[in-house]
Coordinates of C-alpha atoms and ligand atoms in Angstrom, one line a residue:
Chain A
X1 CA -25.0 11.2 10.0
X2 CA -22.6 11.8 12.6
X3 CA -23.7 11.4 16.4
X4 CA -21.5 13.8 17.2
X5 CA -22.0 17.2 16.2
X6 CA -20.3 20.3 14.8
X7 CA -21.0 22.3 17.4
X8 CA -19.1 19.6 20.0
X9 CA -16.5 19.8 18.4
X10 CA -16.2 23.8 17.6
X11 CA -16.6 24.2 21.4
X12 CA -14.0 21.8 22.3
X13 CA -11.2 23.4 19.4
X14 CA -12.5 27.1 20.9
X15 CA -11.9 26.3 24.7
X16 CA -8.8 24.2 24.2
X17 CA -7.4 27.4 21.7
X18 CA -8.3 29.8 24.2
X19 CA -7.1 28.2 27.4
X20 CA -4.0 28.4 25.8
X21 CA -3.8 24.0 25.6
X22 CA -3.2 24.4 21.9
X23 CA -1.9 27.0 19.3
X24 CA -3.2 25.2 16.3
X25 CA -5.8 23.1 15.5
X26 CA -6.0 21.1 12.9
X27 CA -9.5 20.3 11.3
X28 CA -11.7 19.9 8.2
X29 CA -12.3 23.3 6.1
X30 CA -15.5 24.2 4.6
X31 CA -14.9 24.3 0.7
X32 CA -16.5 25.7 -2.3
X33 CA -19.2 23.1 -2.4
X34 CA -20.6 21.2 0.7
X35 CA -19.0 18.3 0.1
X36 CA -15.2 19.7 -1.0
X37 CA -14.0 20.1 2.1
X38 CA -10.3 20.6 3.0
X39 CA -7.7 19.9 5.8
X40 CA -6.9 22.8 7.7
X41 CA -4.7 24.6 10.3
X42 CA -7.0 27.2 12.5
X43 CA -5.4 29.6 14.7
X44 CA -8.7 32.0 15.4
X45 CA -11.6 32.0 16.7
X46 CA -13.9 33.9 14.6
X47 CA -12.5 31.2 11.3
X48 CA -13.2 27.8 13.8
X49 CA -16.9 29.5 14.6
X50 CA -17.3 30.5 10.6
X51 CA -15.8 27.6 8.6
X52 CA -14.8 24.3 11.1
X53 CA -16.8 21.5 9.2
X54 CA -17.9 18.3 11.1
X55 CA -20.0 16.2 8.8
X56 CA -20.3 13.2 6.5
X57 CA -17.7 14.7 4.2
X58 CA -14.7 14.8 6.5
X59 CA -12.8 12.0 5.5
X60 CA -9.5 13.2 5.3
X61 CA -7.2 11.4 7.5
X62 CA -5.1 14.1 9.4
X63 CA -2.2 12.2 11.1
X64 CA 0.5 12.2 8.1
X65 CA -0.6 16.0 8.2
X66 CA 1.4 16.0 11.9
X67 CA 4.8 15.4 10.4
X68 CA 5.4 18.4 8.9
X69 CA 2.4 20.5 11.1
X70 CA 4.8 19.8 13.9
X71 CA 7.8 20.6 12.7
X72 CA 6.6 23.9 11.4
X73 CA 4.2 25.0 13.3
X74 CA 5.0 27.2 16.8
X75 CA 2.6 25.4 19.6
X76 CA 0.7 22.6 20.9
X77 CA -1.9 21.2 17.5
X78 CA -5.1 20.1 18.2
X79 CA -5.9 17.3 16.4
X80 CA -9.2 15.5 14.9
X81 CA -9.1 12.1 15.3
X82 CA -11.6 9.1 13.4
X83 CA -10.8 6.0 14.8
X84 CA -9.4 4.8 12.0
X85 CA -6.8 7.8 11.9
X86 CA -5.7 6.7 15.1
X87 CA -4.3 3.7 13.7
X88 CA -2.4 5.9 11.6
X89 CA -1.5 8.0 14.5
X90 CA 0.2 5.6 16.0
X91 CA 2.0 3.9 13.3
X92 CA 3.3 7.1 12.9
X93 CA 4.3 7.2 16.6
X94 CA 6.0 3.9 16.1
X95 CA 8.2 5.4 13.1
X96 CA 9.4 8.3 15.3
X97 CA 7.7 10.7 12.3
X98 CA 6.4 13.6 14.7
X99 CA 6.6 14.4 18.4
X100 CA 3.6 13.0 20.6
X101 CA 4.6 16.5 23.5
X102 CA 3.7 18.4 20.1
X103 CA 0.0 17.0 19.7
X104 CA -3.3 16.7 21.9
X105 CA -5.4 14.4 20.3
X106 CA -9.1 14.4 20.3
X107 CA -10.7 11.5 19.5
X108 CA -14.5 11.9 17.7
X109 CA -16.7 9.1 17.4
X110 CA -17.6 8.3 13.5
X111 CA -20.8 6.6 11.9
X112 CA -19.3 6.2 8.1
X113 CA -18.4 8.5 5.7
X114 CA -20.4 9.2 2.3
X115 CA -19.0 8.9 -1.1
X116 CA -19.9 12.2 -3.6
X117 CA -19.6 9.7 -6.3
X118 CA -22.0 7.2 -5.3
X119 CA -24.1 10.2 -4.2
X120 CA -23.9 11.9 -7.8
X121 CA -24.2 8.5 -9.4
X122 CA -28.0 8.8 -7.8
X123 CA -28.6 12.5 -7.6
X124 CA -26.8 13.4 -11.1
X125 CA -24.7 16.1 -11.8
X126 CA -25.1 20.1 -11.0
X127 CA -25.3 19.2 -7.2
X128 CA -26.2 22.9 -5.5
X129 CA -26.6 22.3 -1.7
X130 CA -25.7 18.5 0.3
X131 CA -27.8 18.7 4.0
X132 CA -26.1 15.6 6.0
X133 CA -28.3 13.5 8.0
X134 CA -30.0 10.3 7.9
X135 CA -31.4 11.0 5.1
X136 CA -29.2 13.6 3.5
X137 CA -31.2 15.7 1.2
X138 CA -29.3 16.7 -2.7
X139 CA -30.6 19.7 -4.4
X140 CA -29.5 20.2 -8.0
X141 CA -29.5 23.5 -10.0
X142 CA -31.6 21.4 -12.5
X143 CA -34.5 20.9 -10.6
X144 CA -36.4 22.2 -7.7
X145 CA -37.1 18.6 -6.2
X146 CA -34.8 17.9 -2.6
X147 CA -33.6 14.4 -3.7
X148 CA -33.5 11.9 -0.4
X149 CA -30.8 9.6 0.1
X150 CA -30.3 7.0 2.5
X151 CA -26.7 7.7 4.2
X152 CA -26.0 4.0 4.6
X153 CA -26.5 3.8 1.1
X154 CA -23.9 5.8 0.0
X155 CA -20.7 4.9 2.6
X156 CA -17.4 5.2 1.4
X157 CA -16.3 2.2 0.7
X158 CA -13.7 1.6 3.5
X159 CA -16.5 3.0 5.7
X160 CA -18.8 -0.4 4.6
X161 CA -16.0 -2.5 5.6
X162 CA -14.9 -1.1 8.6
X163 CA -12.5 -2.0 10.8
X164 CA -12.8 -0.7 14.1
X165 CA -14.6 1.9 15.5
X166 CA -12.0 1.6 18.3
X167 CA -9.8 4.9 19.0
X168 CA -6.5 3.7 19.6
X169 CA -5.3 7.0 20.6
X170 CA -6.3 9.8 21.9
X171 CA -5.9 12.3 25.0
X172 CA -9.4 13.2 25.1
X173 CA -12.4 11.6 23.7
X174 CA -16.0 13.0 22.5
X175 CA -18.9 10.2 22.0
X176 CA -18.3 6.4 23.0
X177 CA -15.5 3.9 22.9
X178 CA -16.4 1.9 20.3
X179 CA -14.8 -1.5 19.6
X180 CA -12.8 -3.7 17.1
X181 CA -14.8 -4.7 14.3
X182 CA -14.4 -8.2 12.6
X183 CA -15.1 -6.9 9.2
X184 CA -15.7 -8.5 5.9
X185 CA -12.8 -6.5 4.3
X186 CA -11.0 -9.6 2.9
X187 CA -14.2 -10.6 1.1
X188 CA -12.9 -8.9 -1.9
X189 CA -9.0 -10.4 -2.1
X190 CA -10.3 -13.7 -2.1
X191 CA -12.6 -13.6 -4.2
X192 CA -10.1 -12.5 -6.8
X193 CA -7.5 -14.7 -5.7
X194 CA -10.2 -17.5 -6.3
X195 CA -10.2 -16.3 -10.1
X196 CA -7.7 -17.8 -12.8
X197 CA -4.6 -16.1 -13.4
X198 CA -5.5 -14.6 -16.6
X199 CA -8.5 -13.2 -15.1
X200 CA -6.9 -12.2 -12.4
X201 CA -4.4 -10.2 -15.3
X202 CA -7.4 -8.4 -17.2
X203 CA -8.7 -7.4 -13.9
X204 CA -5.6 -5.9 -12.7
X205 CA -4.9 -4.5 -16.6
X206 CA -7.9 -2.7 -16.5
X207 CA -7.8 -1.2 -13.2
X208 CA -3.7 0.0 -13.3
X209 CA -4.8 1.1 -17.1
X210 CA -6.3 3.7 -15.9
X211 CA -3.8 5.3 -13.7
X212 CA -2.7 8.4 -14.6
X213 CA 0.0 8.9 -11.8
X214 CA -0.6 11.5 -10.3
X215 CA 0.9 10.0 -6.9
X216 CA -2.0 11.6 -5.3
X217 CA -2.2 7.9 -3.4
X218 CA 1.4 8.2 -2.6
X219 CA 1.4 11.6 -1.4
X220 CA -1.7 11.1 0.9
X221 CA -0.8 7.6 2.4
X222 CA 0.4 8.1 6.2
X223 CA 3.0 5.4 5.5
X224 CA 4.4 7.0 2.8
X225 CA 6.5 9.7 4.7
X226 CA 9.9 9.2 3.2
X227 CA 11.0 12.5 2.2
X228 CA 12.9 11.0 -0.9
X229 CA 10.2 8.8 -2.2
X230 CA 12.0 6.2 -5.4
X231 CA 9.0 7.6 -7.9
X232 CA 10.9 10.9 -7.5
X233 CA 13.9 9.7 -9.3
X234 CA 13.6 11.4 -12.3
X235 CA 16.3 8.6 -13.9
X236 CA 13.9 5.9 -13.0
X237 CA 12.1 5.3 -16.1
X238 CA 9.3 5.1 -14.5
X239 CA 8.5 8.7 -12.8
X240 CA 6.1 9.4 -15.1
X241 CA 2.9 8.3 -17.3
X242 CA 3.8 5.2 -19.5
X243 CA 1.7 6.2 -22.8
X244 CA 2.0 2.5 -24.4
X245 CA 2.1 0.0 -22.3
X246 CA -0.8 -3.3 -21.8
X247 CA -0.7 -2.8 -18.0
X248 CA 0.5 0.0 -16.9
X249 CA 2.2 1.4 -14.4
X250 CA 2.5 -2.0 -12.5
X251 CA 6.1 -1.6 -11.2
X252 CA 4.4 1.5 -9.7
X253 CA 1.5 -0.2 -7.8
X254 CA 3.6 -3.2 -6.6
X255 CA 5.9 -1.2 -4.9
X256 CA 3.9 1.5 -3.2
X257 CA 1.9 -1.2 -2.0
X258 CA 4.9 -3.1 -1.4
X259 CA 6.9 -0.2 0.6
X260 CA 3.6 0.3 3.3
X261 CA 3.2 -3.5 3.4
X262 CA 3.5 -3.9 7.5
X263 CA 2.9 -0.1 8.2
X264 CA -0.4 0.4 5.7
X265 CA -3.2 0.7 8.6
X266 CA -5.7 -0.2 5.8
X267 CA -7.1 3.4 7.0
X268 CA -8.7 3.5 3.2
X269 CA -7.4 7.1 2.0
X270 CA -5.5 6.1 -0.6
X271 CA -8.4 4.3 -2.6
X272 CA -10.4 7.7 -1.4
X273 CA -8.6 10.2 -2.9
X274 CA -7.7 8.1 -6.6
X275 CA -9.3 10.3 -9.0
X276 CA -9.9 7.0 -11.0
X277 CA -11.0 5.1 -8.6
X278 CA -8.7 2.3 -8.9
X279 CA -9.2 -0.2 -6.2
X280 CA -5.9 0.1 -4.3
X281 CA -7.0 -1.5 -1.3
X282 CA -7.1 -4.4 -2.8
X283 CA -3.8 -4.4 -3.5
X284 CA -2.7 -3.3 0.1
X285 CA -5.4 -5.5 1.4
X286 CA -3.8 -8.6 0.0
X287 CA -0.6 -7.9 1.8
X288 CA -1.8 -7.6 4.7
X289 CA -3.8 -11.3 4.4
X290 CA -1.1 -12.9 3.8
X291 CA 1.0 -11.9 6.4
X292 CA -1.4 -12.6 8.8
X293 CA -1.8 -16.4 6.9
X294 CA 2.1 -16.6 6.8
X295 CA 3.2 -14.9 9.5
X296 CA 0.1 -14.4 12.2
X297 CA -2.2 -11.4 12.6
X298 CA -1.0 -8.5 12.9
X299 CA -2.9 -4.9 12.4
X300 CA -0.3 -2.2 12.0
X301 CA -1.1 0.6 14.2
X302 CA -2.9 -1.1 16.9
X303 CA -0.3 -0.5 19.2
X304 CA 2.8 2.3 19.5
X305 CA 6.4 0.4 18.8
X306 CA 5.2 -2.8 17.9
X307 CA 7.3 -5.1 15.4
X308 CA 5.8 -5.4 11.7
X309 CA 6.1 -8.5 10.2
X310 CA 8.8 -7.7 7.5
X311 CA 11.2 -6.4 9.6
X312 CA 11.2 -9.7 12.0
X313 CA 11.3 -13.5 10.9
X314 CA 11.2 -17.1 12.2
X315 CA 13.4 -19.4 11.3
X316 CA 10.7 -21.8 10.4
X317 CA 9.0 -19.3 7.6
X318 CA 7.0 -20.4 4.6
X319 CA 9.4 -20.7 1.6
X320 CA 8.5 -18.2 -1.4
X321 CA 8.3 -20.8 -3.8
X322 CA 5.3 -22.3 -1.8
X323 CA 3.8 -19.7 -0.7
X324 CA 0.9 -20.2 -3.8
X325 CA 0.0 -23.3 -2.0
X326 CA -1.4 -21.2 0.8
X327 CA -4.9 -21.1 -0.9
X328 CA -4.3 -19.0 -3.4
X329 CA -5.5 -20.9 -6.5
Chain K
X1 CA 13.5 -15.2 -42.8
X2 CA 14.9 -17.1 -40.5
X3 CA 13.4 -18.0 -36.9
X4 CA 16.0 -17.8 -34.2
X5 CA 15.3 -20.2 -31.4
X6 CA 13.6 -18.6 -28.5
X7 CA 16.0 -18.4 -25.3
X8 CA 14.5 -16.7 -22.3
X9 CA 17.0 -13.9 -20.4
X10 CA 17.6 -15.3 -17.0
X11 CA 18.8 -12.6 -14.3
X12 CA 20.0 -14.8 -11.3
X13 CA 20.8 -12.5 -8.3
X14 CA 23.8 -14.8 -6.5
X15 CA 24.9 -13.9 -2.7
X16 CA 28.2 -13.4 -2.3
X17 CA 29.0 -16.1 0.2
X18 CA 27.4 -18.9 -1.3
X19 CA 25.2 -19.1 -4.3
X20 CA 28.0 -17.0 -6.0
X21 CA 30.9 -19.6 -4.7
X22 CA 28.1 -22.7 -5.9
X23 CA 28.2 -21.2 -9.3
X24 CA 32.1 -20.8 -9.3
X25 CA 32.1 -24.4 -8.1
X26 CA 29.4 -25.1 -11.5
X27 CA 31.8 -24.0 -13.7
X28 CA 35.1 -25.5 -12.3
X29 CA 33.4 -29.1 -12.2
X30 CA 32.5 -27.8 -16.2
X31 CA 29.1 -28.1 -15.3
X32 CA 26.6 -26.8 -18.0
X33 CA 23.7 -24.6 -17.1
X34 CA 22.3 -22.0 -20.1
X35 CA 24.5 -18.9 -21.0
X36 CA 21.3 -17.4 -21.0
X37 CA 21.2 -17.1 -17.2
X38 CA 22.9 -13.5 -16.4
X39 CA 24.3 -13.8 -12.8
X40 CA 24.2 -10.4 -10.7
X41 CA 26.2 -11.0 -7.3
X42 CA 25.1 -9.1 -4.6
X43 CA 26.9 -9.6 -1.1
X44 CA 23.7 -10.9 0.4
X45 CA 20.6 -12.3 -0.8
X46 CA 18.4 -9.9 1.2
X47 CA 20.3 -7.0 -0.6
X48 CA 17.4 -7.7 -3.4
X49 CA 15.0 -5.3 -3.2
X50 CA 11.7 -5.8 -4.4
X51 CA 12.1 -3.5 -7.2
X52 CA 15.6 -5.5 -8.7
X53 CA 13.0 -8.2 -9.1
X54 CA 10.9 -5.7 -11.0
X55 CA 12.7 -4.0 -12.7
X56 CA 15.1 -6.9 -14.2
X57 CA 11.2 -7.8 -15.8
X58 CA 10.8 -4.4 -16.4
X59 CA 14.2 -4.2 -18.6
X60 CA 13.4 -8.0 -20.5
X61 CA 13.9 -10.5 -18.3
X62 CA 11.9 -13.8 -18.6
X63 CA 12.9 -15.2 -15.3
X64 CA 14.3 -14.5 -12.1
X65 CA 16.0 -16.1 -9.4
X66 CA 17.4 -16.0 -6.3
X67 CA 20.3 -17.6 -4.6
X68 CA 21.5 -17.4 -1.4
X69 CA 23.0 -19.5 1.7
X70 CA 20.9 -21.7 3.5
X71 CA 18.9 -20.5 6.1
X72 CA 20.6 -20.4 9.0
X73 CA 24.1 -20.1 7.2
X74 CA 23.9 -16.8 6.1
X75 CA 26.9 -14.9 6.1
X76 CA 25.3 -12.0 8.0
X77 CA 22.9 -14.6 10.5
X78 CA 19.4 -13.7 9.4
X79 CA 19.7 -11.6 5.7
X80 CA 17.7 -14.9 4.2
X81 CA 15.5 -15.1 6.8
X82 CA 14.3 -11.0 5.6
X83 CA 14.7 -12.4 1.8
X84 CA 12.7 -15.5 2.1
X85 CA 9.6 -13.0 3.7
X86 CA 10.1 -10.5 1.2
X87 CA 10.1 -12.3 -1.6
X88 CA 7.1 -14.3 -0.3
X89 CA 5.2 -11.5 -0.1
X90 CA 5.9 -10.3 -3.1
X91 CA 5.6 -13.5 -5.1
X92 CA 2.3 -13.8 -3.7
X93 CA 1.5 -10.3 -5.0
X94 CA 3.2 -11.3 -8.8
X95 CA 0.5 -14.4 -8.9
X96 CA -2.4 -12.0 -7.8
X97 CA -1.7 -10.0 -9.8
X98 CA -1.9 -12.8 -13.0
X99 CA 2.2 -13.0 -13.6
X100 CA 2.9 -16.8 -14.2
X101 CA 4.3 -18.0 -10.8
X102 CA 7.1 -19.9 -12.9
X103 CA 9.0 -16.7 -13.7
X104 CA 10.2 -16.2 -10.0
X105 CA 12.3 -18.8 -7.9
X106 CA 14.0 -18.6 -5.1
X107 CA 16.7 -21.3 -4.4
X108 CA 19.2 -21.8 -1.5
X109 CA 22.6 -23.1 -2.5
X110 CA 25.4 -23.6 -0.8
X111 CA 29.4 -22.4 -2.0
X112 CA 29.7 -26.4 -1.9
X113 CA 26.6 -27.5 -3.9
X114 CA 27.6 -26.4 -7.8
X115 CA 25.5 -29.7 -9.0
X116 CA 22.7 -28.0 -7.1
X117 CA 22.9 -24.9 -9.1
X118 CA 23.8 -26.4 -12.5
X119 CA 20.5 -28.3 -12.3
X120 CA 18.6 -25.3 -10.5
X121 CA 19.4 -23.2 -13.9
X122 CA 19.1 -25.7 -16.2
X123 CA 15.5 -26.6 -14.3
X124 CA 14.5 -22.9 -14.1
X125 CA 15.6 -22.2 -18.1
X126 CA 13.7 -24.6 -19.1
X127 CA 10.1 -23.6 -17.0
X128 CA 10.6 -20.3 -18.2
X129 CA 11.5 -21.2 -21.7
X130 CA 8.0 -23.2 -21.8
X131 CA 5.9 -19.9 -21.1
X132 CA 7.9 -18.3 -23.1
X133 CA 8.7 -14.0 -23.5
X134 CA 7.8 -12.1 -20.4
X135 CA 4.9 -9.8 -21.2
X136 CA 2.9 -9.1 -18.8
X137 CA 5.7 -7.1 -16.8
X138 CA 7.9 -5.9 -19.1
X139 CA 7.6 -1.6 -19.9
X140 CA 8.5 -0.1 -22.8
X141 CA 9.8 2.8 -20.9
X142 CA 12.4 1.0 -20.0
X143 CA 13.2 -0.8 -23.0
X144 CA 16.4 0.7 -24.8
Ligands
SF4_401 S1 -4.1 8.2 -7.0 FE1 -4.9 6.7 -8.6 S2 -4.4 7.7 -10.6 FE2 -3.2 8.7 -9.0 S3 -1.2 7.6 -9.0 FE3 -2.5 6.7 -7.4 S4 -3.6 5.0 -8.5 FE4 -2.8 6.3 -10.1
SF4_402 S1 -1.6 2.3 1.7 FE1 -3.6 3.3 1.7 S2 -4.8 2.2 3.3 FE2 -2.6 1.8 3.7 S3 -1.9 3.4 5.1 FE3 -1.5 4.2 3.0 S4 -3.3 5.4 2.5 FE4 -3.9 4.1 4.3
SF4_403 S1 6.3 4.9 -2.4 FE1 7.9 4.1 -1.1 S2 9.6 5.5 -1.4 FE2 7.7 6.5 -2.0 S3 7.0 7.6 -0.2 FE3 6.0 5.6 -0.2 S4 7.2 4.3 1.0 FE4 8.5 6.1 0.5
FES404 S1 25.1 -13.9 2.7 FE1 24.2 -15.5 1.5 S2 22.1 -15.1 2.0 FE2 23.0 -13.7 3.3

């Protein structure tokens, strides 16, 4: 349930639009179904008043959308802004990817998005009509009965571990200022990191089993703006599906997580939008624990321009071979 | 039939400068280390990306290593300092992941220390050898 409602934000996008502050805004798209919604570009009126969706469903992360949105688009964009996009936003920022003149930023105020899986995995399939609220209320075409679900019940799962509900950036902001969160979101890491190696193995074997490559985590990731990206080399080997392998698609995972390690923001969209759920974060979220245990904390994002910790070092650095000694058995 | 005995494939990325003179320096002073060790020179340790790491497993390694100068003496001031976090990092990842730590090294050895990398080999061949083929990250995809 978001404290902040649609009609906020539909007023802001329409004055902003027709004041002439922005050409473009850039917001969440109602979709076939109440919960599929889409990122979008609105240039009208009439379309932000008929389909602009603000609701438990608008997870989508829009700052990677500003590299190209900028570029292509003629205008000022109005952008939507979580506070865990802004991290993103500004890692951006800190990469040169898209010009800051280009953008007004709106920060919104966010209470946790809702998973559609965890919601079908209670209300069952055939889901007609979503209502968001506290309680959101699931009707199915099976049956005539409103099924109530308790929102906090159903968070995304980056949303249970969250952050911050800081805004890092913004030029405007609608609710409160929220503040950094010292969340349980290592919880996870170590507790596999406390397993065996070979358990560690068939957990990881089941989970990059099921990969089907579709890049969708790739292609959504805000640190993942190259515009040559390595799984693109068609000479690699590894561009596509492996069909026979115990544990696939490793190469694959290491090194997208690998490539972000620094710049990931931990904003969460990458585990989001895997249609096989595989638990990326975890993967992205070890990273980022051991370089704050090896090199200090660090939360990319947090600030414009400041200096991840693989492209610095001290001379006095943890040597790789030791590194396992750092707790990790 | 007959069983061959099992030797693991070494790939042992050398810098240029020093780990690359040290192995020179082995085999002048007639040094033994296993032929099984396949050195790849590259003109700096941090020139190893990630994925050489990956995808010498990828391709049928069994171990790999990496030599370079000792920090503070690289050729190009701070390369090492870059490989020694990388490869941190992503040894850390190989052992969360449930790869057996003993299949990656890195090693700092000097143009002047071919003892040091006779024994480093012969050391490394031997951990390997004891776990014996690479599985977990080899890919038939790549395999020829
Ligand atoms: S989104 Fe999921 S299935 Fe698709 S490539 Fe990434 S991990 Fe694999
Ligand atoms: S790796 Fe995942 S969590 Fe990290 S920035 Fe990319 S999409 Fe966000
Ligand atoms: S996986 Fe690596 S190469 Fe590909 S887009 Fe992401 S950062 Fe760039
Ligand atoms: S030149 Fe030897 S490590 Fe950089």
């Amino acid at each position: 349930m978001q404290k902040i409602t649609r009609d906020v934000l539909v007023e802001k996008a329409v004055s902003l639009l027709e004041n002439g502050t922005v050409a473009n805004v850039l917001g969440w798209r109602k979709g076939e179904f109440d919960y599929d919604i889409t990122p979008a570009v609105f240039t009208d009126k009439a379309d932000i008043e008929a389909n602009f969706v603000w609701n438990d469903f608008c997870g989508a992360n829009f700052s990677k959308y500003l590299v190209q949105k900028t570029r292509k688009l003629e205008g000022k964009i109005l952008v939507f802004l979580k506070p865990c996009d802004t991290y993103s936003f500004n890692q951006l920022l800190t990469e040169h990817r898209f010009d800051r003149e280009k953008v007004y930023a709106v920060g919104v105020s966010c209470e946790g998005m809702v998973d559609i899986d965890k919601i079908k995995a209670i209300a069952g399939d055939g889901i007609s009509k979503i209502v968001c609220g506290e309680m959101i209320e699931v009707s199915t075409v099976y049956s005539d009965e409103v099924i109530k679900i308790d929102a906090k019940d159903v968070l995304e799962g980056r949303c249970e571990s969250c952050k911050s509900k800081k805004h890092v950036a913004y030029d405007e902001l609608l609710g409160e200022e929220g503040d950094v969160i010292d969340s349980n979101r290592f919880d996870e890491v170590a507790k596999l990191e406390a397993m065996t190696p070979d358990e560690r193995f068939a957990f990881w074997q089941e989970q990059l089993s099921k990969c089907i490559r579709c890049n969708a985590c790739r292609d959504i990731c805000p640190a993942c703006t190259c515009e040559n990206c390595v799984f693109n080399n068609p000479n690699s080997g590894v561009e596509n599906k492996a069909a026979a392998n115990s544990f696939e698609e490793k190469m694959f995972h290491i090194i997208r997580a690998f490539h972000v390690a620094g710049r990931c923001t931990d904003c969460g969209e990458c585990s989001r939008v895997c249609p096989q759920n595989i638990p990326l974060h975890l993967l992205n979220r070890k990273f980022i624990k051991d370089m704050d245990s090896f090199y200090g904390e660090y939360q990319a994002g947090a600030e414009v321009g400041s200096r991840a910790p693989l492209v610095n070092y001290t001379t006095e650095d943890v040597e790789p071979c030791d590194v396992f000694e750092g707790g990790n058995e | 039939m007959q069983v061959k005995e099992y030797k693991p494939l070494i790939v042992a990325f050398c810098c240029n400068w020093c780990s690359y003179a040290g192995a020179d320096l082995a085999g002048n002073n007639r040094l033994n280390y296993p032929a099984e060790v396949k050195i790849i020179r590259v003109p700096c340790s941090c020139r190893v990306n990630p994925m050489f790491v990956l995808r010498a497993f990828q391709r049928g390694a069994d171990g790999v290593i990496l030599c370079g100068c000792h920090p503070g003496d690289c050729h190009y001031t701070s390369g090492n300092y870059y490989t020694r976090r990388r490869m941190a990092m992503l040894f850390s990842m190989l052992d969360y992941l449930g790869i057996e730590r003993e299949r990656t090294r890195v090693e700092w050895v000097s143009a002047a220390e071919g003892a040091k990398f006779a024994a480093t080999m012969n050391d490394f061949a031997e951990k390997v050898a004891a776990l014996g083929e690479n599985k977990r990250l080899e890919d038939l995809r790549c395999k020829k």
